[in-house]
Amino acid sequence: MKFEENLSAILKDNILHAKWLNTLSFMENAGAKKISASEDKEKVSLIILKHAAEEHRHAYYLKKQIAKIGEGLCENYEDQYLIAPKASKYYLNNLDVKVCKYLKKSLGLEGNDLKFAAYLLVTYAIELRADELYPVYQDALSAMDSKVTVKSIILEEEGHLEEMIHQLKAFSPDWEKHATIAVDLEKNLYEHWMIGMEEELAELA
Ligand SMILES: [Fe+2]
Ligand SMILES: [Fe+2]
């Protein structure tokens, strides 16, 4: 099932919509933590600091949006407050594991070099996904005159993609080859996430 179909089922129900926002918040927070964890002890650029700060802000901002739907919904990231919790948690972790495996095998990277290269490729793939997903969500929100909005996130995610490309170009002249592999890995995990979502929605229906 396509994302648009899952989304329209979610937006019809306030509790599900709150869980969707909470799930996005969880994923943004997981992404932010991954960026911080991949930082070198000393060589941390302005771009990386900005990126980590903005992903943390996205997690906070999405969480705040939940209050526009109702009071006391989704107080934390426990499974009962997320949509497709298993697949949602699996997505980012496994993308990281798979990209690290690829980088070790193809470039022989380890230690901090591996962490940094994985940050570049994982984040690039996720930014592409974010640039596709958030505008579809915003269109659906606008169509139903929802008070919830993700416009400020869309603006920042567009900046992130450009910043990742800039950093990837500095990382390797073959960056596009590596990026294509990361994007393929992400696509599989994204599909797994969509199936998880579809199964949960089918159970509820
Ligand atoms: Fe984000
Ligand atoms: Fe981002």
Short mmCIF file of C-alpha atoms and ligand atoms in Angstrom, two decimals:
data_model
loop_
_atom_site.label_atom_id
_atom_site.label_comp_id
_atom_site.label_asym_id
_atom_site.label_seq_id
_atom_site.Cartn_x
_atom_site.Cartn_y
_atom_site.Cartn_z
CA MET A 1 0.00 0.00 0.00
CA LYS A 2 1.25 3.45 -0.77
CA PHE A 3 2.16 6.00 1.89
CA GLU A 4 -0.70 8.26 0.80
CA GLU A 5 -3.25 5.52 1.52
CA ASN A 6 -1.80 4.74 4.94
CA LEU A 7 -1.70 8.42 5.72
CA SER A 8 -5.31 9.08 4.81
CA ALA A 9 -6.42 6.22 7.10
CA ILE A 10 -4.29 7.70 9.91
CA LEU A 11 -5.56 11.25 9.52
CA LYS A 12 -9.20 10.15 9.80
CA ASP A 13 -8.63 9.22 13.45
CA ASN A 14 -7.31 11.67 16.07
CA ILE A 15 -5.64 9.00 18.20
CA LEU A 16 -3.87 7.54 15.16
CA HIS A 17 -2.87 10.99 14.00
CA ALA A 18 -1.34 11.71 17.41
CA LYS A 19 0.53 8.41 17.24
CA TRP A 20 1.77 9.27 13.76
CA LEU A 21 3.17 12.60 14.99
CA ASN A 22 4.72 10.80 17.94
CA THR A 23 6.27 8.20 15.62
CA LEU A 24 7.78 10.93 13.45
CA SER A 25 9.03 12.65 16.60
CA PHE A 26 10.59 9.37 17.76
CA MET A 27 12.35 8.93 14.41
CA GLU A 28 13.62 12.51 14.34
CA ASN A 29 14.94 12.06 17.87
CA ALA A 30 16.62 8.78 16.94
CA GLY A 31 18.18 10.53 13.92
CA ALA A 32 19.40 13.42 16.06
CA LYS A 33 20.96 11.02 18.56
CA LYS A 34 22.69 9.14 15.76
CA ILE A 35 24.20 12.37 14.40
CA SER A 36 25.51 13.31 17.84
CA ALA A 37 26.85 9.79 18.42
CA SER A 38 28.77 9.86 15.14
CA GLU A 39 30.58 13.11 15.99
CA ASP A 40 34.33 13.11 16.30
CA LYS A 41 35.59 14.21 19.73
CA GLU A 42 37.23 17.31 18.23
CA LYS A 43 36.54 17.70 14.53
CA VAL A 44 32.92 18.85 14.68
CA SER A 45 31.85 21.35 12.02
CA LEU A 46 29.20 24.03 12.15
CA ILE A 47 27.12 22.02 9.64
CA ILE A 48 27.07 18.98 11.93
CA LEU A 49 26.12 21.05 14.99
CA LYS A 50 23.36 22.77 13.01
CA HIS A 51 22.10 19.47 11.69
CA ALA A 52 21.96 17.78 15.12
CA ALA A 53 20.27 20.84 16.65
CA GLU A 54 17.62 20.97 13.91
CA GLU A 55 16.81 17.25 14.08
CA HIS A 56 16.38 17.57 17.85
CA ARG A 57 14.13 20.56 17.23
CA HIS A 58 12.03 18.50 14.77
CA ALA A 59 11.50 15.83 17.43
CA TYR A 60 10.39 18.48 19.93
CA TYR A 61 8.26 20.38 17.41
CA LEU A 62 6.37 17.27 16.26
CA LYS A 63 5.74 16.31 19.87
CA LYS A 64 4.31 19.79 20.52
CA GLN A 65 1.96 19.44 17.53
CA ILE A 66 0.20 16.54 19.28
CA ALA A 67 -1.38 19.02 21.73
CA LYS A 68 -3.25 20.60 18.79
CA ILE A 69 -5.10 17.29 18.35
CA GLY A 70 -5.97 16.61 21.97
CA GLU A 71 -4.81 16.71 25.57
CA GLY A 72 -2.68 14.06 27.26
CA LEU A 73 -2.00 11.99 24.13
CA CYS A 74 1.22 9.99 23.58
CA GLU A 75 3.20 11.04 26.62
CA ASN A 76 6.36 9.19 25.59
CA TYR A 77 7.80 6.79 22.97
CA GLU A 78 6.49 3.53 24.49
CA ASP A 79 5.18 1.08 21.88
CA GLN A 80 1.53 1.78 22.71
CA TYR A 81 2.01 5.41 21.61
CA LEU A 82 3.66 4.65 18.25
CA ILE A 83 2.42 3.44 14.89
CA ALA A 84 4.08 0.17 13.82
CA PRO A 85 6.58 0.45 16.71
CA LYS A 86 8.70 -2.54 15.70
CA ALA A 87 9.15 -1.50 12.08
CA SER A 88 9.62 2.14 13.08
CA LYS A 89 12.41 1.29 15.51
CA TYR A 90 13.94 -1.22 13.08
CA TYR A 91 14.14 1.32 10.23
CA LEU A 92 16.89 3.67 11.39
CA ASN A 93 18.93 1.14 13.36
CA ASN A 94 19.04 -1.32 10.53
CA LEU A 95 19.85 1.30 7.95
CA ASP A 96 22.85 2.23 10.06
CA VAL A 97 23.92 -1.42 10.50
CA LYS A 98 23.57 -2.18 6.78
CA VAL A 99 25.41 0.97 5.65
CA CYS A 100 28.24 0.26 8.13
CA LYS A 101 28.55 -3.29 6.77
CA TYR A 102 28.76 -1.97 3.23
CA LEU A 103 31.38 0.67 4.13
CA LYS A 104 33.53 -1.84 6.00
CA LYS A 105 33.43 -4.26 3.10
CA SER A 106 33.81 -1.84 0.18
CA LEU A 107 36.12 0.83 1.66
CA GLY A 108 37.65 -1.00 4.63
CA LEU A 109 36.66 1.82 6.98
CA GLU A 110 36.66 1.47 10.75
CA GLY A 111 36.54 3.55 13.92
CA ASN A 112 35.78 7.25 13.56
CA ASP A 113 36.15 7.17 9.76
CA LEU A 114 33.46 4.50 9.59
CA LYS A 115 31.17 6.44 11.95
CA PHE A 116 31.52 9.62 9.91
CA ALA A 117 31.02 7.92 6.53
CA ALA A 118 27.96 6.09 7.89
CA TYR A 119 26.58 9.42 9.16
CA LEU A 120 26.97 10.88 5.66
CA LEU A 121 25.31 8.01 3.78
CA VAL A 122 22.56 7.17 6.29
CA THR A 123 21.59 10.79 6.68
CA TYR A 124 21.65 11.42 2.94
CA ALA A 125 19.21 8.54 2.35
CA ILE A 126 16.95 9.70 5.18
CA GLU A 127 16.96 13.30 3.96
CA LEU A 128 15.80 12.14 0.53
CA ARG A 129 12.96 10.27 2.21
CA ALA A 130 12.09 13.25 4.43
CA ASP A 131 11.94 15.53 1.38
CA GLU A 132 9.39 13.16 -0.15
CA LEU A 133 7.34 12.32 2.93
CA TYR A 134 6.83 15.63 4.72
CA PRO A 135 5.39 17.54 1.71
CA VAL A 136 2.81 14.75 1.16
CA TYR A 137 1.88 14.95 4.84
CA GLN A 138 1.67 18.77 4.71
CA ASP A 139 -0.59 18.65 1.63
CA ALA A 140 -2.92 16.28 3.47
CA LEU A 141 -2.91 18.56 6.54
CA SER A 142 -3.67 21.63 4.41
CA ALA A 143 -6.48 19.78 2.60
CA MET A 144 -8.21 19.07 5.93
CA ASP A 145 -7.49 22.56 7.36
CA SER A 146 -5.61 20.99 10.23
CA LYS A 147 -3.99 23.20 12.85
CA VAL A 148 -1.03 20.82 12.72
CA THR A 149 1.72 21.96 10.36
CA VAL A 150 5.16 20.70 9.36
CA LYS A 151 6.10 23.57 7.05
CA SER A 152 9.08 24.69 9.14
CA ILE A 153 10.45 21.14 9.08
CA ILE A 154 10.13 20.93 5.29
CA LEU A 155 12.25 24.08 4.90
CA GLU A 156 15.00 22.74 7.14
CA GLU A 157 14.99 19.26 5.57
CA GLU A 158 15.60 20.81 2.15
CA GLY A 159 18.65 22.58 3.59
CA HIS A 160 19.86 19.30 5.10
CA LEU A 161 19.85 17.50 1.78
CA GLU A 162 21.99 20.22 0.21
CA GLU A 163 24.36 20.12 3.17
CA MET A 164 24.70 16.33 2.94
CA ILE A 165 25.51 16.52 -0.77
CA HIS A 166 28.10 19.19 -0.01
CA GLN A 167 29.73 16.99 2.66
CA LEU A 168 29.51 13.85 0.51
CA LYS A 169 31.32 15.57 -2.36
CA ALA A 170 34.14 16.44 0.03
CA PHE A 171 34.16 12.85 1.34
CA SER A 172 34.67 11.00 -1.96
CA PRO A 173 34.70 11.59 -5.72
CA ASP A 174 32.68 8.32 -5.88
CA TRP A 175 30.05 9.62 -3.48
CA GLU A 176 27.18 9.02 -5.90
CA LYS A 177 28.01 5.33 -6.22
CA HIS A 178 28.00 4.89 -2.41
CA ALA A 179 24.92 7.05 -2.01
CA THR A 180 22.97 4.95 -4.53
CA ILE A 181 23.67 1.84 -2.45
CA ALA A 182 22.56 3.58 0.76
CA VAL A 183 19.38 4.76 -0.97
CA ASP A 184 18.60 1.19 -2.13
CA LEU A 185 19.09 -0.13 1.41
CA GLU A 186 16.83 2.62 2.74
CA LYS A 187 14.15 1.83 0.19
CA ASN A 188 13.87 -1.76 1.43
CA LEU A 189 13.61 -0.67 5.05
CA TYR A 190 11.09 2.03 4.17
CA GLU A 191 8.93 -0.57 2.41
CA HIS A 192 9.17 -2.78 5.50
CA TRP A 193 8.02 0.21 7.58
CA MET A 194 5.06 0.86 5.24
CA ILE A 195 4.03 -2.82 5.42
CA GLY A 196 4.20 -2.66 9.23
CA MET A 197 1.99 0.40 9.16
CA GLU A 198 -0.45 -1.18 6.73
CA GLU A 199 -0.74 -4.33 8.88
CA GLU A 200 -1.43 -2.30 12.01
CA LEU A 201 -4.08 -0.22 10.23
CA ALA A 202 -5.69 -3.38 8.82
CA GLU A 203 -5.89 -4.85 12.33
CA LEU A 204 -7.62 -1.75 13.63
CA ALA A 205 -10.09 -1.55 10.75
FE FE B 1 14.32 16.14 10.55
FE FE B 2 17.02 16.38 8.31
#
